[in-house]
XYZ file of N, CA, C and O in Angstrom:
776
model
N 12.984 10.289 27.248
C 12.597 8.892 27.083
C 11.446 8.565 28.033
O 11.465 8.932 29.200
N 10.439 7.880 27.525
C 9.255 7.551 28.324
C 9.587 6.518 29.388
O 10.443 5.652 29.210
N 8.890 6.634 30.502
C 9.023 5.692 31.612
C 7.728 4.888 31.747
O 6.679 5.285 31.253
N 7.782 3.752 32.449
C 6.571 2.960 32.684
C 5.473 3.837 33.266
O 5.716 4.606 34.201
N 4.271 3.710 32.691
C 3.120 4.439 33.210
C 2.970 5.853 32.691
O 1.991 6.527 33.005
N 3.919 6.329 31.895
C 3.820 7.696 31.373
C 2.614 7.840 30.447
O 2.258 6.923 29.706
N 1.995 9.033 30.506
C 0.932 9.398 29.578
C 1.517 10.442 28.637
O 1.972 11.500 29.073
N 1.544 10.118 27.357
C 2.071 11.027 26.336
C 0.871 11.768 25.736
O 0.050 11.166 25.048
N 0.727 13.080 25.980
C -0.424 13.812 25.442
C -0.210 14.184 23.976
O 0.897 14.502 23.560
N -1.296 14.129 23.200
C -1.242 14.524 21.798
C -2.288 15.602 21.561
O -3.468 15.409 21.858
N -1.836 16.734 21.042
C -2.731 17.804 20.597
C -2.361 18.119 19.162
O -1.181 18.221 18.835
N -3.352 18.262 18.278
C -3.051 18.510 16.885
C -2.544 17.244 16.222
O -2.852 16.133 16.643
N -1.729 17.414 15.171
C -1.255 16.275 14.375
C 0.220 16.022 14.599
O 1.028 16.945 14.582
N 0.545 14.744 14.792
C 1.929 14.302 14.882
C 2.176 13.374 13.694
O 1.487 12.359 13.546
N 3.131 13.731 12.833
C 3.514 12.856 11.727
C 4.710 12.040 12.188
O 5.695 12.589 12.685
N 4.622 10.725 12.049
C 5.693 9.877 12.560
C 5.818 8.617 11.724
O 4.903 8.232 11.011
N 6.959 7.972 11.816
C 7.164 6.678 11.182
C 7.545 5.612 12.203
O 7.702 4.457 11.851
N 7.682 6.000 13.451
C 8.095 5.020 14.450
C 7.656 5.450 15.840
O 7.861 6.579 16.244
N 7.010 4.528 16.562
C 6.635 4.738 17.954
C 7.123 3.524 18.734
O 6.619 2.429 18.543
N 8.096 3.709 19.586
C 8.626 2.573 20.343
C 8.564 2.865 21.830
O 8.968 3.931 22.286
N 8.065 1.877 22.570
C 8.008 2.008 24.020
C 9.193 1.321 24.682
O 9.355 1.398 25.899
N 10.018 0.641 23.904
C 11.217 -0.031 24.421
C 10.936 -0.881 25.657
O 11.618 -0.784 26.661
N 9.878 -1.709 25.569
C 9.563 -2.636 26.652
C 8.791 -2.010 27.800
O 8.471 -2.683 28.768
N 8.477 -0.735 27.708
C 7.739 -0.058 28.777
C 6.252 -0.039 28.462
O 5.832 -0.243 27.330
N 5.447 0.222 29.480
C 4.001 0.371 29.319
C 3.667 1.851 29.368
O 3.896 2.504 30.386
N 3.127 2.379 28.247
C 2.809 3.803 28.182
C 1.411 4.000 27.596
O 0.836 3.085 27.008
N 0.888 5.213 27.767
C -0.393 5.604 27.193
C -0.143 6.799 26.283
O 0.511 7.761 26.688
N -0.659 6.718 25.061
C -0.618 7.854 24.143
C -2.056 8.324 24.017
O -2.914 7.590 23.516
N -2.323 9.539 24.515
C -3.706 9.984 24.668
C -3.970 11.298 23.952
O -3.247 12.273 24.122
N -5.055 11.284 23.149
C -5.487 12.512 22.506
C -6.055 13.472 23.525
O -6.886 13.096 24.349
N -5.594 14.717 23.475
C -6.024 15.728 24.435
C -6.836 16.838 23.766
O -7.147 17.840 24.400
N -7.146 16.660 22.474
C -7.958 17.632 21.743
C -8.769 16.888 20.701
O -8.468 15.738 20.370
N -9.808 17.537 20.176
C -10.662 16.884 19.175
C -9.908 16.543 17.901
O -10.299 15.638 17.168
N -8.831 17.279 17.603
C -8.074 17.030 16.375
C -6.788 16.236 16.621
O -5.902 16.208 15.777
N -6.694 15.562 17.749
C -5.490 14.787 18.069
C -5.326 13.649 17.067
O -6.177 12.769 16.960
N -4.212 13.684 16.305
C -4.018 12.758 15.189
C -2.585 12.259 15.134
O -1.643 13.029 15.312
N -2.435 10.966 14.885
C -1.136 10.390 14.527
C -1.211 10.090 13.041
O -2.062 9.314 12.594
N -0.339 10.717 12.267
C -0.375 10.604 10.809
C 0.862 9.857 10.328
O 1.985 10.335 10.478
N 0.637 8.671 9.741
C 1.764 7.904 9.199
C 1.584 7.687 7.697
O 2.150 6.768 7.116
N 0.810 8.564 7.044
C 0.543 8.394 5.611
C 1.743 8.716 4.739
O 1.812 8.280 3.596
N 2.705 9.477 5.248
C 3.847 9.848 4.410
C 4.900 8.752 4.328
O 5.793 8.803 3.498
N 4.803 7.745 5.171
C 5.802 6.679 5.180
C 5.485 5.659 4.094
O 4.342 5.447 3.730
N 6.521 5.013 3.588
C 6.308 4.010 2.548
C 6.228 2.605 3.118
O 6.292 1.621 2.406
N 6.135 2.494 4.426
C 6.007 1.191 5.056
C 5.240 1.346 6.358
O 4.808 2.423 6.716
N 5.097 0.252 7.081
C 4.418 0.287 8.368
C 5.247 1.032 9.402
O 6.433 1.268 9.224
N 4.608 1.360 10.519
C 5.319 1.970 11.640
C 5.522 0.925 12.716
O 4.574 0.282 13.165
N 6.740 0.736 13.133
C 7.110 -0.237 14.158
C 6.760 0.330 15.528
O 7.246 1.372 15.914
N 5.870 -0.365 16.246
C 5.410 0.113 17.554
C 5.607 -0.974 18.590
O 4.653 -1.642 18.984
N 6.823 -1.204 19.030
C 7.069 -2.218 20.041
C 6.719 -1.721 21.433
O 6.796 -0.540 21.719
N 6.311 -2.633 22.308
C 6.020 -2.288 23.703
C 4.543 -2.385 24.014
O 3.711 -2.655 23.160
N 4.213 -2.178 25.281
C 2.824 -2.197 25.729
C 2.293 -0.775 25.646
O 2.599 0.058 26.493
N 1.500 -0.511 24.608
C 1.043 0.847 24.353
C -0.480 0.867 24.336
O -1.115 0.041 23.683
N -1.056 1.824 25.063
C -2.491 2.087 24.996
C -2.680 3.405 24.276
O -2.085 4.416 24.646
N -3.483 3.380 23.228
C -3.816 4.571 22.453
C -5.241 4.969 22.824
O -6.150 4.130 22.774
N -5.452 6.253 23.173
C -6.781 6.703 23.583
C -7.181 7.974 22.850
O -6.383 8.904 22.732
N -8.435 7.990 22.395
C -9.043 9.207 21.841
C -8.203 9.846 20.741
O -7.947 11.047 20.764
N -7.785 9.042 19.770
C -6.939 9.530 18.687
C -7.549 9.207 17.333
O -8.265 8.217 17.176
N -7.224 10.037 16.339
C -7.426 9.673 14.949
C -6.081 9.195 14.439
O -5.061 9.864 14.642
N -6.069 8.032 13.812
C -4.826 7.464 13.299
C -4.983 7.326 11.786
O -5.826 6.564 11.308
N -4.198 8.106 11.047
C -4.292 8.114 9.589
C -3.196 7.250 8.993
O -2.023 7.411 9.319
N -3.629 6.336 8.090
C -2.701 5.458 7.402
C -3.000 5.494 5.916
O -4.067 5.929 5.510
N -2.084 5.021 5.107
C -2.302 4.977 3.664
C -3.552 4.161 3.372
O -3.857 3.193 4.059
N -4.265 4.544 2.322
C -5.503 3.845 1.997
C -5.389 2.962 0.768
O -6.288 2.200 0.462
N -4.254 3.038 0.059
C -4.170 2.341 -1.223
C -2.937 1.449 -1.358
O -2.594 1.032 -2.440
N -2.264 1.154 -0.261
C -1.079 0.296 -0.330
C -1.426 -1.123 0.079
O -2.522 -1.422 0.524
N -0.444 -2.010 0.002
C -0.642 -3.377 0.470
C -0.780 -3.383 1.981
O -0.182 -2.568 2.680
N -1.534 -4.339 2.499
C -1.819 -4.412 3.932
C -0.551 -4.477 4.788
O -0.511 -3.956 5.877
N 0.487 -5.130 4.301
C 1.702 -5.287 5.104
C 2.577 -4.040 5.074
O 3.561 -3.950 5.791
N 2.232 -3.077 4.247
C 3.006 -1.838 4.156
C 2.457 -0.721 5.025
O 3.006 0.377 5.045
N 1.344 -0.951 5.698
C 0.716 0.121 6.459
C 0.372 -0.359 7.865
O 0.363 -1.536 8.151
N 0.083 0.580 8.718
C -0.399 0.242 10.050
C 0.638 0.457 11.131
O 1.796 0.773 10.891
N 0.177 0.295 12.355
C 1.041 0.356 13.529
C 1.329 -1.090 13.920
O 0.527 -1.734 14.592
N 2.423 -1.629 13.460
C 2.736 -3.041 13.700
C 3.300 -3.222 15.094
O 4.303 -2.625 15.456
N 2.645 -4.066 15.846
C 3.080 -4.355 17.202
C 4.218 -5.368 17.137
O 4.000 -6.541 16.891
N 5.420 -4.905 17.365
C 6.593 -5.768 17.297
C 7.016 -6.202 18.698
O 8.155 -6.066 19.095
N 6.066 -6.717 19.461
C 6.338 -7.172 20.822
C 5.550 -6.350 21.819
O 5.489 -5.136 21.733
N 4.908 -7.019 22.773
C 4.060 -6.330 23.731
C 2.606 -6.442 23.314
O 2.224 -7.257 22.492
N 1.774 -5.596 23.896
C 0.346 -5.589 23.620
C -0.103 -4.170 23.337
O 0.327 -3.236 24.008
N -0.973 -4.013 22.352
C -1.552 -2.704 22.049
C -3.035 -2.726 22.401
O -3.737 -3.690 22.104
N -3.486 -1.639 23.018
C -4.907 -1.432 23.294
C -5.291 -0.098 22.682
O -4.571 0.896 22.842
N -6.412 -0.087 21.966
C -6.916 1.130 21.337
C -8.299 1.416 21.910
O -9.202 0.597 21.759
N -8.458 2.549 22.571
C -9.739 2.942 23.150
C -10.258 4.190 22.446
O -9.572 5.222 22.409
N -11.456 4.090 21.880
C -12.128 5.244 21.269
C -11.262 5.933 20.220
O -11.143 7.158 20.209
N -10.678 5.145 19.336
C -9.834 5.694 18.268
C -10.551 5.595 16.921
O -11.398 4.728 16.720
N -10.190 6.496 16.005
C -10.704 6.481 14.638
C -9.532 6.220 13.705
O -8.510 6.903 13.782
N -9.699 5.229 12.830
C -8.657 4.863 11.878
C -9.109 5.251 10.479
O -10.211 4.900 10.061
N -8.249 5.967 9.763
C -8.530 6.343 8.383
C -7.476 5.695 7.493
O -6.289 5.819 7.743
N -7.918 5.008 6.430
C -7.001 4.248 5.581
C -7.082 2.782 5.950
O -8.078 2.314 6.487
N -6.033 2.035 5.660
C -6.001 0.602 5.977
C -5.361 0.417 7.347
O -4.185 0.689 7.532
N -6.142 -0.055 8.290
C -5.621 -0.329 9.635
C -5.242 -1.802 9.696
O -6.096 -2.676 9.560
N -3.967 -2.093 9.882
C -3.503 -3.472 9.943
C -3.147 -3.844 11.370
O -2.303 -3.206 11.980
N -3.828 -4.870 11.904
C -3.500 -5.388 13.237
C -2.400 -6.422 13.069
O -2.577 -7.441 12.411
N -1.271 -6.130 13.655
C -0.111 -6.999 13.545
C 0.421 -7.200 14.962
O 0.994 -6.308 15.545
N 0.178 -8.355 15.524
C 0.548 -8.601 16.916
C -0.686 -8.551 17.795
O -1.800 -8.341 17.326
N -0.517 -8.771 19.094
C -1.638 -8.833 20.023
C -2.224 -7.443 20.248
O -1.532 -6.534 20.715
N -3.518 -7.295 19.900
C -4.181 -5.988 19.965
C -5.622 -6.148 20.433
O -6.285 -7.129 20.104
N -6.101 -5.139 21.153
C -7.511 -5.040 21.510
C -8.005 -3.664 21.111
O -7.357 -2.655 21.419
N -9.144 -3.622 20.444
C -9.762 -2.378 19.986
C -11.109 -2.229 20.672
O -11.962 -3.118 20.553
N -11.314 -1.133 21.378
C -12.563 -0.875 22.088
C -13.214 0.393 21.552
O -12.600 1.464 21.578
N -14.441 0.268 21.047
C -15.211 1.425 20.564
C -14.453 2.224 19.513
O -14.395 3.447 19.569
N -13.877 1.537 18.551
C -13.095 2.191 17.501
C -13.857 2.193 16.182
O -14.730 1.355 15.946
N -13.494 3.157 15.310
C -14.072 3.259 13.980
C -12.971 3.108 12.939
O -11.917 3.729 13.063
N -13.241 2.288 11.919
C -12.287 2.033 10.842
C -12.935 2.433 9.523
O -14.003 1.919 9.184
N -12.306 3.347 8.776
C -12.881 3.818 7.524
C -11.818 3.847 6.434
O -10.730 4.380 6.643
N -12.149 3.261 5.281
C -11.294 3.367 4.112
C -12.181 3.726 2.929
O -13.101 2.994 2.593
N -11.907 4.871 2.308
C -12.734 5.361 1.206
C -12.201 4.961 -0.169
O -12.671 5.474 -1.180
N -11.231 4.042 -0.222
C -10.670 3.572 -1.488
C -11.376 2.286 -1.918
O -11.394 1.308 -1.175
N -11.945 2.290 -3.118
C -12.655 1.128 -3.625
C -11.712 -0.068 -3.738
O -10.568 0.060 -4.158
N -12.208 -1.237 -3.353
C -11.427 -2.460 -3.462
C -10.458 -2.689 -2.326
O -9.720 -3.669 -2.333
N -10.443 -1.806 -1.341
C -9.544 -1.951 -0.194
C -10.373 -2.120 1.083
O -11.468 -1.591 1.210
N -9.815 -2.843 2.031
C -10.496 -3.085 3.302
C -10.229 -1.942 4.277
O -9.206 -1.265 4.201
N -11.135 -1.759 5.217
C -10.927 -0.773 6.273
C -9.963 -1.321 7.320
O -9.220 -0.564 7.939
N -9.971 -2.632 7.520
C -9.088 -3.229 8.536
C -8.632 -4.611 8.102
O -9.413 -5.409 7.587
N -7.352 -4.876 8.338
C -6.756 -6.189 8.110
C -6.280 -6.729 9.453
O -5.802 -5.978 10.305
N -6.372 -8.036 9.616
C -5.690 -8.707 10.724
C -4.670 -9.628 10.087
O -5.001 -10.449 9.233
N -3.434 -9.494 10.516
C -2.355 -10.223 9.870
C -1.651 -11.201 10.810
O -1.095 -12.181 10.370
N -1.693 -10.924 12.113
C -0.918 -11.759 13.020
C -1.391 -11.528 14.447
O -1.815 -10.434 14.803
N -1.319 -12.565 15.302
C -1.538 -12.415 16.731
C -2.928 -12.778 17.202
O -3.716 -13.418 16.518
N -3.235 -12.339 18.418
C -4.560 -12.468 19.015
C -5.171 -11.081 19.019
O -4.631 -10.162 19.641
N -6.275 -10.918 18.318
C -6.861 -9.593 18.115
C -8.336 -9.640 18.506
O -9.069 -10.543 18.101
N -8.760 -8.647 19.296
C -10.149 -8.555 19.743
C -10.684 -7.175 19.392
O -10.053 -6.162 19.697
N -11.847 -7.157 18.761
C -12.557 -5.915 18.449
C -13.848 -5.898 19.268
O -14.680 -6.800 19.123
N -14.025 -4.891 20.102
C -15.235 -4.746 20.906
C -15.976 -3.477 20.504
O -15.417 -2.381 20.571
N -17.227 -3.630 20.071
C -18.085 -2.476 19.740
C -17.434 -1.549 18.720
O -17.430 -0.329 18.891
N -16.897 -2.118 17.656
C -16.219 -1.336 16.624
C -17.064 -1.270 15.358
O -17.934 -2.102 15.138
N -16.787 -0.263 14.520
C -17.474 -0.095 13.244
C -16.448 -0.078 12.120
O -15.448 0.636 12.205
N -16.701 -0.876 11.077
C -15.817 -0.993 9.915
C -16.586 -0.509 8.688
O -17.622 -1.079 8.345
N -16.082 0.528 8.022
C -16.759 1.086 6.858
C -15.805 1.137 5.675
O -14.728 1.742 5.764
N -16.203 0.493 4.579
C -15.419 0.519 3.356
C -16.333 0.783 2.177
O -17.559 0.726 2.305
N -15.753 1.075 1.026
C -16.563 1.335 -0.158
C -17.384 0.095 -0.495
O -18.592 0.153 -0.668
N -16.720 -1.056 -0.582
C -17.438 -2.302 -0.855
C -16.844 -3.494 -0.108
O -17.152 -4.633 -0.407
N -16.000 -3.230 0.862
C -15.397 -4.281 1.693
C -15.215 -3.733 3.096
O -15.016 -2.540 3.262
N -15.213 -4.591 4.092
C -15.076 -4.102 5.464
C -13.783 -4.590 6.117
O -12.870 -3.808 6.341
N -13.706 -5.869 6.442
C -12.553 -6.367 7.205
C -12.023 -7.657 6.590
O -12.764 -8.431 5.985
N -10.723 -7.890 6.783
C -10.103 -9.110 6.259
C -9.182 -9.713 7.306
O -8.421 -9.012 7.973
N -9.243 -11.031 7.418
C -8.334 -11.801 8.260
C -7.460 -12.610 7.311
O -7.967 -13.370 6.484
N -6.157 -12.430 7.414
C -5.241 -13.037 6.452
C -4.090 -13.683 7.212
O -3.350 -13.010 7.922
N -3.938 -15.000 7.079
C -2.882 -15.708 7.786
C -2.004 -16.433 6.776
O -2.422 -17.403 6.156
N -0.776 -15.941 6.615
C 0.153 -16.627 5.717
C 1.402 -17.113 6.453
O 2.314 -17.616 5.842
N 1.419 -16.944 7.768
C 2.567 -17.356 8.560
C 2.408 -18.826 8.941
O 1.551 -19.172 9.746
N 3.212 -19.685 8.385
C 3.078 -21.131 8.595
C 3.366 -21.562 10.025
O 3.098 -22.697 10.404
N 3.900 -20.666 10.857
C 4.255 -21.034 12.225
C 3.451 -20.283 13.272
O 3.779 -20.314 14.444
N 2.402 -19.578 12.882
C 1.704 -18.711 13.815
C 0.203 -18.919 13.765
O -0.419 -18.813 12.713
N -0.388 -19.225 14.943
C -1.838 -19.275 15.046
C -2.373 -17.855 15.000
O -1.715 -16.917 15.448
N -3.571 -17.701 14.488
C -4.222 -16.401 14.414
C -5.594 -16.552 15.037
O -6.356 -17.440 14.668
N -5.903 -15.695 16.014
C -7.168 -15.775 16.736
C -7.791 -14.390 16.749
O -7.232 -13.467 17.339
N -8.944 -14.236 16.090
C -9.592 -12.934 15.957
C -11.027 -13.036 16.452
O -11.757 -13.959 16.084
N -11.439 -12.057 17.271
C -12.804 -12.016 17.783
C -13.408 -10.651 17.518
O -12.787 -9.623 17.804
N -14.619 -10.658 16.966
C -15.397 -9.437 16.749
C -16.619 -9.515 17.662
O -17.466 -10.393 17.492
N -16.721 -8.615 18.631
C -17.855 -8.577 19.553
C -18.689 -7.323 19.308
O -18.174 -6.204 19.407
N -19.966 -7.506 18.965
C -20.901 -6.385 18.801
C -20.386 -5.345 17.821
O -20.455 -4.136 18.078
N -19.874 -5.792 16.688
C -19.301 -4.880 15.691
C -20.268 -4.655 14.532
O -21.119 -5.487 14.249
N -20.094 -3.504 13.857
C -20.891 -3.145 12.696
C -19.991 -3.117 11.475
O -18.894 -2.560 11.513
N -20.472 -3.720 10.379
C -19.732 -3.794 9.121
C -20.577 -3.124 8.042
O -21.713 -3.535 7.807
N -20.018 -2.075 7.388
C -20.796 -1.281 6.431
C -20.070 -1.155 5.097
O -18.852 -1.020 5.058
N -20.867 -1.115 4.026
C -20.350 -0.748 2.713
C -21.012 0.568 2.332
O -22.232 0.715 2.436
N -20.224 1.541 1.908
C -20.794 2.824 1.518
C -21.384 2.778 0.121
O -22.248 3.569 -0.216
N -20.904 1.843 -0.706
C -21.430 1.668 -2.054
C -21.834 0.213 -2.211
O -21.003 -0.629 -2.550
N -23.091 -0.104 -1.944
C -23.495 -1.499 -2.061
C -23.372 -1.990 -3.494
O -23.641 -1.250 -4.438
N -22.942 -3.218 -3.632
C -22.743 -3.841 -4.944
C -23.893 -4.809 -5.175
O -24.082 -5.743 -4.410
N -24.664 -4.593 -6.225
C -25.824 -5.437 -6.468
C -25.441 -6.800 -7.038
O -26.242 -7.718 -7.058
N -24.206 -6.937 -7.515
C -23.773 -8.217 -8.074
C -23.390 -9.183 -6.953
O -22.891 -8.775 -5.917
N -23.604 -10.452 -7.195
C -23.105 -11.453 -6.261
C -21.589 -11.457 -6.408
O -21.063 -11.728 -7.472
N -20.897 -11.121 -5.355
C -19.448 -10.984 -5.461
C -18.775 -11.484 -4.201
O -19.216 -11.218 -3.102
N -17.679 -12.197 -4.365
C -16.934 -12.671 -3.199
C -16.104 -11.556 -2.582
O -15.491 -11.738 -1.560
N -16.081 -10.375 -3.222
C -15.260 -9.275 -2.736
C -16.008 -8.294 -1.859
O -15.559 -7.188 -1.654
N -17.173 -8.649 -1.353
C -17.906 -7.714 -0.521
C -18.337 -8.339 0.798
O -19.376 -8.015 1.339
N -17.545 -9.215 1.314
C -17.859 -9.857 2.583
C -17.679 -8.874 3.733
O -16.845 -7.980 3.678
N -18.476 -9.043 4.771
C -18.286 -8.247 5.981
C -16.912 -8.565 6.568
O -16.133 -7.673 6.886
N -16.612 -9.847 6.702
C -15.287 -10.298 7.151
C -14.842 -11.405 6.204
O -15.466 -12.460 6.124
N -13.776 -11.150 5.478
C -13.218 -12.169 4.593
C -12.058 -12.850 5.315
O -11.211 -12.178 5.904
N -12.026 -14.176 5.260
C -10.946 -14.941 5.890
C -10.164 -15.633 4.783
O -10.730 -16.360 3.972
N -8.853 -15.416 4.747
C -8.003 -15.983 3.703
C -6.837 -16.723 4.350
O -5.993 -16.118 5.014
N -6.819 -18.026 4.181
C -5.715 -18.845 4.698
C -5.062 -19.620 3.549
O -4.468 -20.667 3.755
N -5.156 -19.072 2.352
C -4.648 -19.752 1.164
C -3.201 -20.165 1.308
O -2.807 -21.232 0.854
N -2.403 -19.319 1.911
C -0.978 -19.601 2.034
C -0.615 -20.330 3.320
O 0.554 -20.542 3.595
N -1.619 -20.679 4.124
C -1.315 -21.297 5.405
C -2.406 -22.296 5.765
O -3.490 -21.914 6.161
N -2.079 -23.562 5.659
C -3.024 -24.607 6.069
C -2.437 -25.459 7.189
O -2.986 -26.497 7.531
N -1.333 -25.013 7.801
C -0.642 -25.815 8.810
C -1.056 -25.519 10.244
O -0.920 -26.372 11.108
N -1.495 -24.298 10.540
C -1.836 -23.926 11.913
C -3.239 -23.325 11.945
O -3.836 -23.043 10.910
N -3.742 -23.115 13.153
C -5.131 -22.675 13.314
C -5.320 -21.197 13.009
O -4.504 -20.356 13.385
N -6.398 -20.913 12.328
C -6.898 -19.556 12.170
C -8.322 -19.581 12.708
O -9.198 -20.227 12.133
N -8.543 -18.910 13.832
C -9.835 -18.934 14.500
C -10.454 -17.546 14.407
O -9.840 -16.557 14.815
N -11.669 -17.476 13.860
C -12.388 -16.214 13.756
C -13.752 -16.396 14.421
O -14.518 -17.283 14.043
N -14.037 -15.555 15.403
C -15.307 -15.597 16.117
C -16.008 -14.259 15.925
O -15.413 -13.206 16.164
N -17.257 -14.316 15.497
C -18.038 -13.097 15.287
C -19.298 -13.199 16.140
O -20.151 -14.051 15.901
N -19.406 -12.335 17.147
C -20.535 -12.346 18.068
C -21.406 -11.106 17.863
O -20.923 -9.982 17.931
N -22.690 -11.312 17.605
C -23.685 -10.245 17.534
C -23.323 -9.136 16.548
O -23.255 -7.967 16.925
N -23.100 -9.469 15.266
C -22.720 -8.440 14.296
C -23.928 -7.667 13.759
O -25.057 -8.146 13.788
N -23.664 -6.466 13.235
C -24.644 -5.706 12.466
C -24.030 -5.511 11.089
O -22.879 -5.061 10.966
N -24.792 -5.855 10.025
C -24.289 -5.787 8.655
C -25.143 -4.788 7.877
O -26.372 -4.864 7.889
N -24.484 -3.834 7.186
C -25.198 -2.847 6.388
C -24.626 -2.780 4.968
O -23.443 -2.571 4.807
N -25.470 -3.006 3.968
C -25.113 -2.914 2.546
C -24.088 -3.926 2.097
O -23.430 -3.723 1.075
N -23.907 -5.013 2.804
C -22.968 -6.050 2.402
C -23.749 -7.190 1.750
O -24.811 -7.523 2.147
C-alpha cells in the first residue's frame, strides 16, 4: 500500500481500471519512454481518488465512447499531470491541473479532451482532434465549473471547409445547467485548422 510522498515508477505498459491513493499524496512517474497507463479495456472510467501527480506518462483511453465513460475521474483530492500524453478521450473530472500535456483523439466527431466537473487548468497544452479539440460540459445543477486554458494550442487534423458548429477549438455546453456558474478563460491560444 502506498504511503504519503511515495513515487510509483512505471516502465512499459500497465493496464488498469482503478488507481486509488486512499487520501494519500503520491506520484506516479514514467521511468521509460514507453511508460503507459492503459485503461482502454475498461467499459467505464477509472476511479482515481486522492492527491495524485502523474509525470512523463502516456495515458491511453477509449476514443469512441461517451465522455462520462472514459478518463481518470478524480473522486476526491487533486490531480496534477506533468508532461503527459493522452490518447483517446481525456475527461477531466474533479480538480485537475495539466502542465505541458498533449491530448490526441483520432476518431472523427470526438473531442480530444472533455471537462466535466471541478476547477481545471491547462498550461501549455496541445489538443489535437480530427475536427474537434476540446469541450467544456456542465450538467451538474449544483456544481460550478471553472476552466482555464493558458498558452494552449488547438488543432484539427482534417480541416472542415463548411461552416460548422462542430469544429470549435473549445466548445462550451451548459444546455442542461443554467443554475450555477460555468467560467471558461482562454489566454493566448494558438488555433490551427479550426
